[in-house]
Coordinates of C-alpha atoms and ligand atoms in Angstrom, one line a residue:
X439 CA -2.9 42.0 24.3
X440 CA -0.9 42.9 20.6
X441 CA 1.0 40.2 20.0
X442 CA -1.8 37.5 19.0
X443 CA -1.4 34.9 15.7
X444 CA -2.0 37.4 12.6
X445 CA -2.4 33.8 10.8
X446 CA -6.4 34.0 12.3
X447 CA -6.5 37.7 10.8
X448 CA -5.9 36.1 7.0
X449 CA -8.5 33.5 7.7
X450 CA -11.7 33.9 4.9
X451 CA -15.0 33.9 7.0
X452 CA -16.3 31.1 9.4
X453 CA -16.0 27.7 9.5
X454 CA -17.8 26.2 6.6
X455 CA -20.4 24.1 8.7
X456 CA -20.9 26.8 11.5
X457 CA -21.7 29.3 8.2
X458 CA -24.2 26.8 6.7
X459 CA -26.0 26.9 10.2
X460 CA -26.2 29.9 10.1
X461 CA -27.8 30.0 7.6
X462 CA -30.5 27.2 8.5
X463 CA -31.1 29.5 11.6
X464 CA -31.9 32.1 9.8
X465 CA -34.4 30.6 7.4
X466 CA -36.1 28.6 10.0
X467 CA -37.1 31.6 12.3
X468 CA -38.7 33.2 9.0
X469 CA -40.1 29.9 8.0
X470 CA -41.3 28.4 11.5
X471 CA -43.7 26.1 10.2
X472 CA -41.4 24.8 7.9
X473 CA -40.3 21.2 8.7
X474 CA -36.6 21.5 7.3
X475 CA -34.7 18.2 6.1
X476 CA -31.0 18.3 6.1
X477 CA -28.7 16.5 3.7
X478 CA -26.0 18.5 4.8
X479 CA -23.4 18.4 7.3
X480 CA -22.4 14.6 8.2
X481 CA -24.5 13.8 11.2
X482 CA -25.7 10.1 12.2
X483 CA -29.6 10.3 12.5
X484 CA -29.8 6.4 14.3
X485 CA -29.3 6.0 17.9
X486 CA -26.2 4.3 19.6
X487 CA -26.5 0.6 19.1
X488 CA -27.5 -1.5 22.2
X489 CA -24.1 -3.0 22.9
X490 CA -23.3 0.2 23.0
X491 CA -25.8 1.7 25.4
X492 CA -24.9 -1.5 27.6
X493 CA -21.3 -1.0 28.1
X494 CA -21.8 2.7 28.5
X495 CA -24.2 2.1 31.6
X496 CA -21.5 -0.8 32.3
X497 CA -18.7 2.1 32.5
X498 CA -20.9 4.5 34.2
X499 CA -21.6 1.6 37.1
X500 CA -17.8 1.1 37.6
X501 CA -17.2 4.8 37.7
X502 CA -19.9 4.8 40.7
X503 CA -18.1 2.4 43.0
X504 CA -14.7 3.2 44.7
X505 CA -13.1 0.1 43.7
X506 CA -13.9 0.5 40.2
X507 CA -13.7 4.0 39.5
X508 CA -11.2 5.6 37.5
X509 CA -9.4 8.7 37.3
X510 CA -6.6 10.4 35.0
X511 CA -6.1 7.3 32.2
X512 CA -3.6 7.2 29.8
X513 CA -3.1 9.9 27.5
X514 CA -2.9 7.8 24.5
X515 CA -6.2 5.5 25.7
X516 CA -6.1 2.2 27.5
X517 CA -4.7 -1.1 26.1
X518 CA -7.8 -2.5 26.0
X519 CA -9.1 -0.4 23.5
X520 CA -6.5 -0.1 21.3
X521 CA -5.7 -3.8 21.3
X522 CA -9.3 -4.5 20.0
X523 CA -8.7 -1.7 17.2
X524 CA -5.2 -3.4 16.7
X525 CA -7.3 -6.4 16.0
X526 CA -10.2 -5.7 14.2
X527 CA -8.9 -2.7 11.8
X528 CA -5.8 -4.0 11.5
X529 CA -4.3 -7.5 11.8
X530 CA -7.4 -8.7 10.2
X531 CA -6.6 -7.2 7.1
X532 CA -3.1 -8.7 7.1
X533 CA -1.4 -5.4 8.7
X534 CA 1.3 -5.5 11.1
X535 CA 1.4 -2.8 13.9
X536 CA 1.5 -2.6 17.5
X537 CA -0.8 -1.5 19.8
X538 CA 1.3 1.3 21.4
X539 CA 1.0 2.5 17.8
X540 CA -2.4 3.9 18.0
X541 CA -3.2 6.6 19.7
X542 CA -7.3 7.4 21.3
X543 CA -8.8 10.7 21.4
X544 CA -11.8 12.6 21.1
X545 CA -12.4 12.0 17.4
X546 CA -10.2 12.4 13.9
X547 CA -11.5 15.9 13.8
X548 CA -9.4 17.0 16.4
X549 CA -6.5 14.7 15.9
X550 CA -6.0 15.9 12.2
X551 CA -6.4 19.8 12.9
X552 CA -3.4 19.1 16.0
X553 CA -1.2 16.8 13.8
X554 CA 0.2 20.2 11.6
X555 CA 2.0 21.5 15.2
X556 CA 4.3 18.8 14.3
X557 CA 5.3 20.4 10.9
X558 CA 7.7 23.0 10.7
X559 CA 6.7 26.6 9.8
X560 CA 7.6 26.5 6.5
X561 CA 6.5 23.3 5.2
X562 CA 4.9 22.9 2.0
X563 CA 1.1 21.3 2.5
X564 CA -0.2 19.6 -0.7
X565 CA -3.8 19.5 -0.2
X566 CA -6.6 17.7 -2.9
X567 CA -9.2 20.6 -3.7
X568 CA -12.0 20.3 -2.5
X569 CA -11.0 19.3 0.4
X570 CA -12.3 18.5 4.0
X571 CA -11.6 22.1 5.2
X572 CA -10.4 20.9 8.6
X573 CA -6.6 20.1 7.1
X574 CA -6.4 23.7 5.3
X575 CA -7.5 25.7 7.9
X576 CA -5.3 24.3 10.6
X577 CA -2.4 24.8 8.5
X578 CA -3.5 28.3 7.6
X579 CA -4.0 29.3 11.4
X580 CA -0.4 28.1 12.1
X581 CA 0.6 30.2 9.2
X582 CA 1.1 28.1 6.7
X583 CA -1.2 29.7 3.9
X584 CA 0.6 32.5 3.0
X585 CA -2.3 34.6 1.5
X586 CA -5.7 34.1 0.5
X587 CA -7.1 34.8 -2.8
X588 CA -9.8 34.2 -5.2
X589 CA -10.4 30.9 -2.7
X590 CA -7.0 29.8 -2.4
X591 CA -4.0 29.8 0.0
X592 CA -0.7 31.4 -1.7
X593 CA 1.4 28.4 -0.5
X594 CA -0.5 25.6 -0.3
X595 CA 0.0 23.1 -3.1
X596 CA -3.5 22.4 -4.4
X597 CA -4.5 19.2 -6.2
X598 CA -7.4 19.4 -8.3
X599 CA -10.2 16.4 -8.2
X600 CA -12.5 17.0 -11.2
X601 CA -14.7 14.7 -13.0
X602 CA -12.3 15.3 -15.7
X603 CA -9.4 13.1 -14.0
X604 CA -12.1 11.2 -12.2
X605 CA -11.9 13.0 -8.4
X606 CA -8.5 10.7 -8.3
X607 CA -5.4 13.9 -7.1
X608 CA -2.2 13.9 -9.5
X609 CA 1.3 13.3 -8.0
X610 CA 2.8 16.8 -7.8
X611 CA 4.9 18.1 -9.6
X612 CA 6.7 20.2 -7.1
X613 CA 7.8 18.6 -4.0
X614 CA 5.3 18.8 -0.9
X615 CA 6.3 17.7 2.7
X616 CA 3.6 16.8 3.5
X617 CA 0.3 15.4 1.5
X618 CA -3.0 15.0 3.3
X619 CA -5.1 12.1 1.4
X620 CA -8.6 11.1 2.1
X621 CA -10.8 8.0 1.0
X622 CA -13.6 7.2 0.7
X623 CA -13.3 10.9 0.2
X624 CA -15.3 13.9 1.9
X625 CA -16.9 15.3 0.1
X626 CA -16.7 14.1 -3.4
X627 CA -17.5 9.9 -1.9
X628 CA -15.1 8.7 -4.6
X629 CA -12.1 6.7 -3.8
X630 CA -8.8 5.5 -4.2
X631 CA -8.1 2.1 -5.6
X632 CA -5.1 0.1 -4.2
X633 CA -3.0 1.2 -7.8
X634 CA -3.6 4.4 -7.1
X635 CA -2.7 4.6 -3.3
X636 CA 0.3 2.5 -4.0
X637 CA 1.2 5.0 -6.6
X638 CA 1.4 7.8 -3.2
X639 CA 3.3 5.4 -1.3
X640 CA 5.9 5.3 -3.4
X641 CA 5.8 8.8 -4.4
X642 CA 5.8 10.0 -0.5
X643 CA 9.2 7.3 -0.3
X644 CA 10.9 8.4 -3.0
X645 CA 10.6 12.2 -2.2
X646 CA 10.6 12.8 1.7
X647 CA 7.2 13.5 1.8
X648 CA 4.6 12.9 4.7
X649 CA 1.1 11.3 3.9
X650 CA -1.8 12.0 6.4
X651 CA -4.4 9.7 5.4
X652 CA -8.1 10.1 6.6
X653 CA -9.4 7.2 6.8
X654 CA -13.2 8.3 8.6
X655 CA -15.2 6.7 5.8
X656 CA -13.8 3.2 5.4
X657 CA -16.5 1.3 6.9
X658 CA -18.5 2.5 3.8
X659 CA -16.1 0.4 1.0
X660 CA -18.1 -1.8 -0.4
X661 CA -15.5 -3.5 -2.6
X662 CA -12.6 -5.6 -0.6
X663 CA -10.1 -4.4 -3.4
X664 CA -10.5 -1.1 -2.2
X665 CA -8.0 -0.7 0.3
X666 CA -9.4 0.2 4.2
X667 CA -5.9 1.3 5.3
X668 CA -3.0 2.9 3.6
X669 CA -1.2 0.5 5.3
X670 CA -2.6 -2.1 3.1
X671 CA 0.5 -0.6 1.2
X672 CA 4.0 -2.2 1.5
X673 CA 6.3 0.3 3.1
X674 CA 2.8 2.5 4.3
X675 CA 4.4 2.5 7.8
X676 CA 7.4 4.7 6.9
X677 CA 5.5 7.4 4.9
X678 CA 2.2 7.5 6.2
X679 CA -0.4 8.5 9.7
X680 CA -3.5 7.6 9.3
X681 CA -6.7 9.1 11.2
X682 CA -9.5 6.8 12.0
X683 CA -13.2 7.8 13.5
X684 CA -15.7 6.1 15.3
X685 CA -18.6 9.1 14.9
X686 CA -19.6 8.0 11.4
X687 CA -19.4 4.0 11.6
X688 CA -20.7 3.4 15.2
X689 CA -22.8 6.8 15.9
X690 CA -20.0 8.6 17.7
X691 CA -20.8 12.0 16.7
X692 CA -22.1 13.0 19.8
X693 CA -20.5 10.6 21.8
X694 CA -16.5 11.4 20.2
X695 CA -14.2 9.2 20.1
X696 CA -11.8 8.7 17.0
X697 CA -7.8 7.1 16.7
X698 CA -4.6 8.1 15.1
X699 CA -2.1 5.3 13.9
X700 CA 1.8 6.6 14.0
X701 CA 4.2 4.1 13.4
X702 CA 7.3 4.0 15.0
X703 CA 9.6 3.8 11.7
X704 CA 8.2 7.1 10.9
X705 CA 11.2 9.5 10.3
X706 CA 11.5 12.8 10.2
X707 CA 14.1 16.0 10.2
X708 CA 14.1 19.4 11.6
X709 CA 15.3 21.8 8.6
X710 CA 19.4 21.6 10.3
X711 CA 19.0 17.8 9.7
X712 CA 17.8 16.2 13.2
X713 CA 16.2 13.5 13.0
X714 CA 13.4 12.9 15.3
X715 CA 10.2 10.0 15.7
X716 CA 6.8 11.8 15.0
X717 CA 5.7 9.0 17.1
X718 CA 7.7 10.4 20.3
X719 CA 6.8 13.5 19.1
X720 CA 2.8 13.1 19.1
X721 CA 3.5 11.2 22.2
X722 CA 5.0 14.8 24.0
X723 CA 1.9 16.4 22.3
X724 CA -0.7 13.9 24.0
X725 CA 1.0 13.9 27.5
X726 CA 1.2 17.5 27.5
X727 CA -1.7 18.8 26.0
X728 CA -4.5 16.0 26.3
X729 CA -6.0 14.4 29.4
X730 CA -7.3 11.2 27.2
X731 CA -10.9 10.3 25.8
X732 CA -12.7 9.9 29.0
X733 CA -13.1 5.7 30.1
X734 CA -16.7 5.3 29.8
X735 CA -16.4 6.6 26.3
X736 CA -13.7 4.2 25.2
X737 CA -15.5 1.3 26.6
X738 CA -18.3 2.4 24.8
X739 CA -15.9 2.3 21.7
X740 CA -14.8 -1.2 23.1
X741 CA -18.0 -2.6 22.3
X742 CA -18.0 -1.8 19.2
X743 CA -15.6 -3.8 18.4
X744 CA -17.2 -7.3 20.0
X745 CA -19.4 -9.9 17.6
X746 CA -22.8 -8.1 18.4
X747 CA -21.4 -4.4 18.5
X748 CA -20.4 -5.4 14.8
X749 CA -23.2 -7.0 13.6
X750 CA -25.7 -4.0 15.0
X751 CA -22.9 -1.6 13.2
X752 CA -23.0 -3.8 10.4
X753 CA -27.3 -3.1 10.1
X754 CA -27.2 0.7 10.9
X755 CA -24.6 0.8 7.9
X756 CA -26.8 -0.8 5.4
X757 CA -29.5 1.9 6.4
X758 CA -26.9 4.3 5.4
X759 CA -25.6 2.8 2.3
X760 CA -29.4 2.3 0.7
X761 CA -30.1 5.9 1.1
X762 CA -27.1 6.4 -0.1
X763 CA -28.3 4.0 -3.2
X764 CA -31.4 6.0 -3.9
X765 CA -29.8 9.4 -3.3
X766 CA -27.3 8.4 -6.3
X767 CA -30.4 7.0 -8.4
X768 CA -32.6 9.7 -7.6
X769 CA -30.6 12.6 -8.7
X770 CA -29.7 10.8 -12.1
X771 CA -33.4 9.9 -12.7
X772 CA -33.7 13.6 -12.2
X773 CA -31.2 14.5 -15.2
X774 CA -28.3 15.5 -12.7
X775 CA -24.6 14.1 -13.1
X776 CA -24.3 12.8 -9.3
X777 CA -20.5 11.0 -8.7
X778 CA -19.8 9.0 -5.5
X779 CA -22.0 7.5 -3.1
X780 CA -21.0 3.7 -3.2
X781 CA -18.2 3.2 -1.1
X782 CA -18.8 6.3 0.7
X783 CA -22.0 8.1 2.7
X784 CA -21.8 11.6 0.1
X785 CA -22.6 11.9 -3.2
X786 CA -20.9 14.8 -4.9
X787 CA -23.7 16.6 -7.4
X788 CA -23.3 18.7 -10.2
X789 CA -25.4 22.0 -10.2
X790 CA -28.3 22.2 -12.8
X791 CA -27.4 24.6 -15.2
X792 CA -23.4 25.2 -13.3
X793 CA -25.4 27.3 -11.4
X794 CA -22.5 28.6 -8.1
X795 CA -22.7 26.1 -5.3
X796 CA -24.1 29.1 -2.7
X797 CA -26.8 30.2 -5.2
X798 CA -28.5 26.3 -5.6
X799 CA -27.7 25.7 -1.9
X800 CA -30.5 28.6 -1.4
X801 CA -32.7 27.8 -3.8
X802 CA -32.4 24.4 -1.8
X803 CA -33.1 25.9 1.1
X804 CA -35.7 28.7 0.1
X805 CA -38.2 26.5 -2.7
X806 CA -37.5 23.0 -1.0
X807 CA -36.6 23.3 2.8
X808 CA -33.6 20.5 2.4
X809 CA -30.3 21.3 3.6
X810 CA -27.1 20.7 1.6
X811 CA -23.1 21.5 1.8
X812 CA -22.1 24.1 -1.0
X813 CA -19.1 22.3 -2.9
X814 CA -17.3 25.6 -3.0
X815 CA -16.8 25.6 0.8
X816 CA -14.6 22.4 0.3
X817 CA -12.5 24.5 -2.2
X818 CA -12.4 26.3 -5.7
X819 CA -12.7 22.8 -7.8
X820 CA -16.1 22.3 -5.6
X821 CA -17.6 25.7 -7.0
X822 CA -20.5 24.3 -9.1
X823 CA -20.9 21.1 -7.0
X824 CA -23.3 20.4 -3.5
X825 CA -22.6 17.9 -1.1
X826 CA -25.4 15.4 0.2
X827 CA -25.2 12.8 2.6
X828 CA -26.8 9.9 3.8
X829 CA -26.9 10.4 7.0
X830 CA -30.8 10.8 7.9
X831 CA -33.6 8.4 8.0
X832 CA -34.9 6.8 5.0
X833 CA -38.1 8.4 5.4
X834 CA -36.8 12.4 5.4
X835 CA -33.8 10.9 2.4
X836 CA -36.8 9.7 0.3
X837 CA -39.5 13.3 1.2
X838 CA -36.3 15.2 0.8
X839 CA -35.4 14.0 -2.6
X840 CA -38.5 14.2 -3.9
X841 CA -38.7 17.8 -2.7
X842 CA -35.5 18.6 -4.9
X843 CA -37.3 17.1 -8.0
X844 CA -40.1 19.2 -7.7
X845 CA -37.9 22.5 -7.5
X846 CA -35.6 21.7 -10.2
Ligands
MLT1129 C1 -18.8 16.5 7.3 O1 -20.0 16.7 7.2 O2 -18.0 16.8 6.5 C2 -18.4 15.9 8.6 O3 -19.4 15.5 9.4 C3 -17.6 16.9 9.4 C4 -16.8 16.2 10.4 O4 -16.6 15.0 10.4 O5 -16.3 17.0 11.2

């Protein structure tokens, strides 16, 4: 076989998570007895909540009995799950959409590495750096990256988020076609307030331009100003998809499920002017190339959605949010500039000293056996930066941070 995509050939090493467990495999078969704690990659450490559990065992039962069981399922998940999402995310915060609207898969992961087919080859990709590397390098295998150099794609549009504007992306000042936004944001855990998202929306109007908001963190907004959806936004729905998870808010990780919301008045035209619905569009993608979440899964997601699946959410989030509490004061009591980490489960840390985000994620690793993300891997305006979440218990958060302060 010649003819294979010579996008993949351009593509800088592995996949930034896959490359930092590498790297925790290597160090733990030198250091067996070493009881490793990891702050890194974005993994839920509590177990499913019982609601949960129950209306998994609940699916399983139906699937055992022939007048229960269920084969193929819709492609785009059953109404009853994406009338409770319809509910809860949605038309309790005042937004109008319909249920055909949202569309179930295996998790926002997936959804938002597909979503590019849609774009034509030579669209221009505005991207925030750093940036969940998911949306680059799915736009760089389907060749839109042009080259790679010094850490950056040739024709991707990058939009720095320093602590000198405050993490918050300018407006371009060339024309993108599409934008890909995320708050609360992974990785810096900063967000973007309602001026400043309504400031996109009316950017993305006025110039043609797509929005793909990832919206995986919102369960973690602690303030109600802070919008959950972009289409908290007047005139959201004709600019703007938005990707929605269920691994980080009910314990999904494992488990996958996640939901993409395209409106029907979104609009778009092939470069000779043909107008087409990305709706009908990711529709033909589904149908053609997806079987569905599987049903015991999305009953599973069902639950999470009832009065008791929320309030057990509701307490397995507040576990979250308090390490996420001391992780912010624990890293300033040490002297460090920490951002994030309120409305979000990362807090974005500054390296003592600006040492490179690689060389402090081994000393990390070597002197203190605690896990981070490198900042770098996220993009060039990460380089000096580490990523920490808090996603483990209390008890390895708390040993895991006073390990840090004793290496620094
Ligand atoms: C992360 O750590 O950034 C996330 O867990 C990765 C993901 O959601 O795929």
């Amino acid at each position: 076989m010649r003819s294979i995509n010579s996008a993949y050939a351009g593509l800088p090493g592995s996949y930034l998570f896959s490359e930092v467990a590498r790297r925790v495999r290597v160090h733990k078969e030198q250091h067996p007895e070493e009881n490793v704690i990891s702050l890194g990659i974005g993994d839920v450490s509590l177990p499913l909540a019982p609601a949960i559990i129950e209306a998994l065992h609940g699916a399983v039962d139906e699937m055992g009995r022939a007048e229960t069981f269920r084969g193929y399922g819709p492609e785009q998940g059953y109404a009853f799950l994406r009338e409770a999402i319809l509910k809860h995310d949605f038309l309790a915060r005042g937004v109008e959409l319909e249920a055909d609207e949202i569309f179930i898969s295996d998790g926002a992961k997936s959804d938002v590495g597909n979503f590019q087919e849609l774009f034509g080859a030579d669209a221009v990709i505005a991207l925030t750096d750093p940036v969940y590397p998911v949306y680059e390098d799915s736009n760089a295998m389907s060749g839109r990256g042009g080259v790679h150099e010094n850490g950056r794609w040739s024709r991707i549009l990058y939009l720095p988020c320093t602590a000198d504007n405050q993490f918050q992306p300018e407006l371009p000042e060339t024309r993108p076609d599409v934008v890909y936004l995320c708050s609360p944001n992974n990785p810096t855990g900063t967000v973007l307030g309602r001026e400043a998202l309504a400031a996109w929306v009316e950017y993305a109007r006025a110039n043609d331009t797509l929005i793909l908001f990832y919206a995986a963190y919102e369960a973690f907004i602690r303030d109600d100003a802070v919008p959950h959806s972009i289409y908290e936004i007047p005139g959201a729905d004709e600019v703007a998809v938005e990707f929605r998870s269920l691994s980080k808010t009910a314990g999904f990780t494992g488990l996958r499920c996640g939901y993409t919301v395209v409106p029907k008045k979104l609009r778009a035209r092939t470069a000779d002017g043909h107008e087409l619905s990305l709706h009908d569009m990711w529709l033909r993608r589904q149908c053609t190339k997806y079987n569905g979440c599987p049903y015991i899964v999305q009953r599973a997601a069902e639950a999470a959605f009832t009065e008791p699946g929320r309030t057990q959410l509701l307490e397995a989030l507040s576990v979250y949010q308090t390490n996420a509490d001391m992780m912010l004061k624990a890293c300033r009591d040490m002297g460090l500039r920490a951002f994030g980490g309120v409305h979000s489960p990362y807090v974005w840390l500054e390296t003592p000293g600006h040492v490179s985000s690689w060389s402090f994620f081994d000393h990390l690793l070597e002197k203190a056996a605690v896990v981070c993300t490198p900042g770098s891997g996220f993009g060039a305006s990460g380089e000096g930066y580490v990523r920490l979440t808090a996603f483990n218990t209390p008890a390895l958060t708390r040993e895991a941070l006073e390990r840090i302060s004793r290496v620094l």
